[in-house]
CSV table of C-alpha atoms in Angstrom, one decimal:
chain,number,residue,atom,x,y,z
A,1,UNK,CA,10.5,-20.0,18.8
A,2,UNK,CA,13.9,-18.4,19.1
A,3,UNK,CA,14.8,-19.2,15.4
A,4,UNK,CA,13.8,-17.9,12.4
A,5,UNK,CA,11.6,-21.4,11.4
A,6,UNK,CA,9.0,-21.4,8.7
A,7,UNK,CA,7.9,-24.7,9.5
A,8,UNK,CA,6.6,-23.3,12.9
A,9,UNK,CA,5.4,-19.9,11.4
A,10,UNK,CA,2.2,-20.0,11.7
A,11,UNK,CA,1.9,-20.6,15.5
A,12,UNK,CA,3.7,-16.7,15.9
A,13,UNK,CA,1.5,-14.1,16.5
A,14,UNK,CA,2.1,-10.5,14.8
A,15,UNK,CA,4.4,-9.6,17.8
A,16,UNK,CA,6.3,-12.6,17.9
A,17,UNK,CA,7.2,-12.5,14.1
A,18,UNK,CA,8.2,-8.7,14.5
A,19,UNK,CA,11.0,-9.7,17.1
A,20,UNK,CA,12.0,-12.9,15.1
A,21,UNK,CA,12.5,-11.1,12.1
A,22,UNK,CA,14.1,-8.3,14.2
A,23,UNK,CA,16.6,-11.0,15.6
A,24,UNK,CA,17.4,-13.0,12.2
A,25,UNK,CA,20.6,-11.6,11.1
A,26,UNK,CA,19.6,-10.4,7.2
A,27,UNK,CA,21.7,-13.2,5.7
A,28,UNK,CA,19.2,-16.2,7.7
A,29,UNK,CA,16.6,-14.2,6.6
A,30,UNK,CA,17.9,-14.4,2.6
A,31,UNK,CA,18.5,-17.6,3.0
A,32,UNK,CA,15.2,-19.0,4.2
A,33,UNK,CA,13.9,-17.0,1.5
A,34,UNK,CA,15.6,-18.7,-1.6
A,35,UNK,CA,14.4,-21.8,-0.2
A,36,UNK,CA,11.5,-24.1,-0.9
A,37,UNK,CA,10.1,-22.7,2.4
A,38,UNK,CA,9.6,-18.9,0.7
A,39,UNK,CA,5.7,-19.6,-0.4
A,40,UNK,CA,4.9,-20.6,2.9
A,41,UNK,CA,6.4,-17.5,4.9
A,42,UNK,CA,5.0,-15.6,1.8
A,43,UNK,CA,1.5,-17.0,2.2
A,44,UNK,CA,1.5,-16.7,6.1
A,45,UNK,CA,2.4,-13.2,6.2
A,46,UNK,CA,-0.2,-12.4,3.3
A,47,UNK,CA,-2.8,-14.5,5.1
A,48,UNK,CA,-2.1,-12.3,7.7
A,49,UNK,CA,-2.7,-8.9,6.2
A,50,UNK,CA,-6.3,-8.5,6.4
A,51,UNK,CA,-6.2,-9.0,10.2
A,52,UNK,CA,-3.6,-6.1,10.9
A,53,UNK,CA,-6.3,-3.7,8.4
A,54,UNK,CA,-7.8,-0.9,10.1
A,55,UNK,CA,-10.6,0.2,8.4
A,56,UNK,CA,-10.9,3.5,10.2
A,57,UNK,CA,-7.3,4.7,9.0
A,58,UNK,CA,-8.4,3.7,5.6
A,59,UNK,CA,-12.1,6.1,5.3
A,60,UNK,CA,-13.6,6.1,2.2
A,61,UNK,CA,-10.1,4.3,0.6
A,62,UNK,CA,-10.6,2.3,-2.3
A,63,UNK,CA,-7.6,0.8,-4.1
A,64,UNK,CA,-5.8,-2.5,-5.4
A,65,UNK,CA,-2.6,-2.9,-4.5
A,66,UNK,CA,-0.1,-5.7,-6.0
A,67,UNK,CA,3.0,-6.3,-3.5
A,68,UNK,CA,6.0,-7.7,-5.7
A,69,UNK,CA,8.6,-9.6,-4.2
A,70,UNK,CA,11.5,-10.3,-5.7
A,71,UNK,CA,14.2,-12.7,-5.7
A,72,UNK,CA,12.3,-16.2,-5.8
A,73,UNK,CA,15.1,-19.3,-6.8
A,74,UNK,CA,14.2,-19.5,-9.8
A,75,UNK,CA,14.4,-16.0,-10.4
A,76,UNK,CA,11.5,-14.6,-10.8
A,77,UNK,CA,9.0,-12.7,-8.8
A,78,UNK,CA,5.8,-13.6,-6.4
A,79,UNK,CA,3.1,-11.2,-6.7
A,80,UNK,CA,0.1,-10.9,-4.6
A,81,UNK,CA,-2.9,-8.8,-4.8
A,82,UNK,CA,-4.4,-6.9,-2.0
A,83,UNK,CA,-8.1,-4.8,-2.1
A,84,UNK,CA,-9.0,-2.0,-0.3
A,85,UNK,CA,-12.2,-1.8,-0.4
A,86,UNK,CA,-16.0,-0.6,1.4
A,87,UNK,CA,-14.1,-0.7,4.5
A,88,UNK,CA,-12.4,-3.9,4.1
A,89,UNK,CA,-9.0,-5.5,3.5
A,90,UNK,CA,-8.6,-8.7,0.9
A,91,UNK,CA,-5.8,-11.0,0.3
A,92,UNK,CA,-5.8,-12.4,-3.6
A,93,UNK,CA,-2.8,-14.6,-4.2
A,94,UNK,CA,-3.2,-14.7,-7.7
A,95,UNK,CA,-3.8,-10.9,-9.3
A,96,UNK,CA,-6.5,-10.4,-11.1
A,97,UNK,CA,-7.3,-6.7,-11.4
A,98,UNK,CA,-5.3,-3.8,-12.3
A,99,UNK,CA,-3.3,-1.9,-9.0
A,100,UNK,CA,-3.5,1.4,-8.1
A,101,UNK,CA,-0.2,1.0,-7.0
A,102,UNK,CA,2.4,-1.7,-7.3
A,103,UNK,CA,5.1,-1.9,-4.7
A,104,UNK,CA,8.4,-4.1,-5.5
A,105,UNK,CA,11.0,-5.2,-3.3
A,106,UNK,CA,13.3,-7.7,-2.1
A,107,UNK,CA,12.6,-10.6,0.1
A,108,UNK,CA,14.8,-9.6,3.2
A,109,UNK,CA,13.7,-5.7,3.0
A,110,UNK,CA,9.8,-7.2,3.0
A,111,UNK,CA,10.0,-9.2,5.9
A,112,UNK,CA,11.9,-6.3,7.3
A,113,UNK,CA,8.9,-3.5,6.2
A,114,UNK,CA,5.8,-6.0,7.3
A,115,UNK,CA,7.5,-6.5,11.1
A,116,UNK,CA,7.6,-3.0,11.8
A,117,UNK,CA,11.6,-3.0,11.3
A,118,UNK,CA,11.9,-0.7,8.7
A,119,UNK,CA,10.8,2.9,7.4
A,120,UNK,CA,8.8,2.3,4.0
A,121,UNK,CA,9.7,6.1,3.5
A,122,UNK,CA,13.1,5.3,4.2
A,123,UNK,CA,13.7,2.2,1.7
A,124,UNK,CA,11.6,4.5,-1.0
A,125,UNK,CA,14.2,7.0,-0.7
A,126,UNK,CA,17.0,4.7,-1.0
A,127,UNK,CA,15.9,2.4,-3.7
A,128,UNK,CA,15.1,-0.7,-1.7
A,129,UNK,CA,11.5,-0.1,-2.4
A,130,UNK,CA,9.9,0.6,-5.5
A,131,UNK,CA,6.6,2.1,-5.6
A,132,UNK,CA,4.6,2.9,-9.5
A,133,UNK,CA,1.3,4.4,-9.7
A,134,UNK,CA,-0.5,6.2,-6.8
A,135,UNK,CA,2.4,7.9,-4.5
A,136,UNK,CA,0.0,9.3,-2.3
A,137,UNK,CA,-1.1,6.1,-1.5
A,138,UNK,CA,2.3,4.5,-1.2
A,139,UNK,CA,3.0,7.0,1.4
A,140,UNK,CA,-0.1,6.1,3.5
A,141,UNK,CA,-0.2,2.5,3.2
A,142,UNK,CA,1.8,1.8,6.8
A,143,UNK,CA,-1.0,3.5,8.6
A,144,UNK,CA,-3.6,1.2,6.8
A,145,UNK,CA,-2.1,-1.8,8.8
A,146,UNK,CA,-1.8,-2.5,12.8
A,147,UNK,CA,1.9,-2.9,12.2
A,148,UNK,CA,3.5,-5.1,15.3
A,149,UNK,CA,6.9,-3.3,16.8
A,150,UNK,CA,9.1,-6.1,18.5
């Protein structure tokens, strides 16, 4: 897959993604997510999360943390709901417990943060990322997850 192509998604493994992502120019990437294929990429790279966990980065960790991402069509946000927990990582699509921490960005610097491509520090600093509740935590949540590099 030499195209950013939703419809094909799920048959890219962490690394592929990473360099996909890294070789969608940002306005492919916006556009794909303001369409009706958004959910899908959404759910694919969520799905994925528990997978790239590593528990021994995380010790004794225990936290909820809700990922918003912004800029859906209709205007709105998608939220989804990830537990750290015992040792483990789960995916919740639908929140259901109060975060820890609540991170908030937009679609393009998401993709961008979850392929290794950016510096969560970096897009804190600049505004891109919005972090509320546990800092500490929002500065180690990279290392909680095998992160691909392309």
């Amino acid at each position: 897959m030499t195209e950013f192509d939703p419809a094909n998604f799920s048959a890219v493994d962490a690394k592929g993604f990473s360099k996909l992502v890294k070789s969608t120019p940002d306005s492919k990437l916006a556009e794909v997510m303001r369409g009706d294929l958004r959910g899908k990429v959404l759910d694919e790279v969520f799905n994925r999360m528990p997978t790239l966990f590593r528990p021994e980065k995380a010790g004794s960790t225990n936290a909820v943390i809700h990922w918003n991402i912004t800029g859906r069509p209709d205007g709105g946000t998608d939220t989804y709901e990830i537990v750290v927990e015992n040792g483990t990582c789960v995916l919740s699509p639908t929140p259901q417990r109060d975060p820890r921490l609540s991170l908030t960005l937009g679609p393009v610097d998401f993709l961008k943060i979850v392929s290794g491509g950016a510096n969560p520090m970096m897009m804190f600093m600049t505004g891109k990322l919005k972090a509320k509740g546990d800092l500490g935590l929002a500065a180690q949540i990279a290392n909680l997850f095998d992160i691909p590099k392309g």
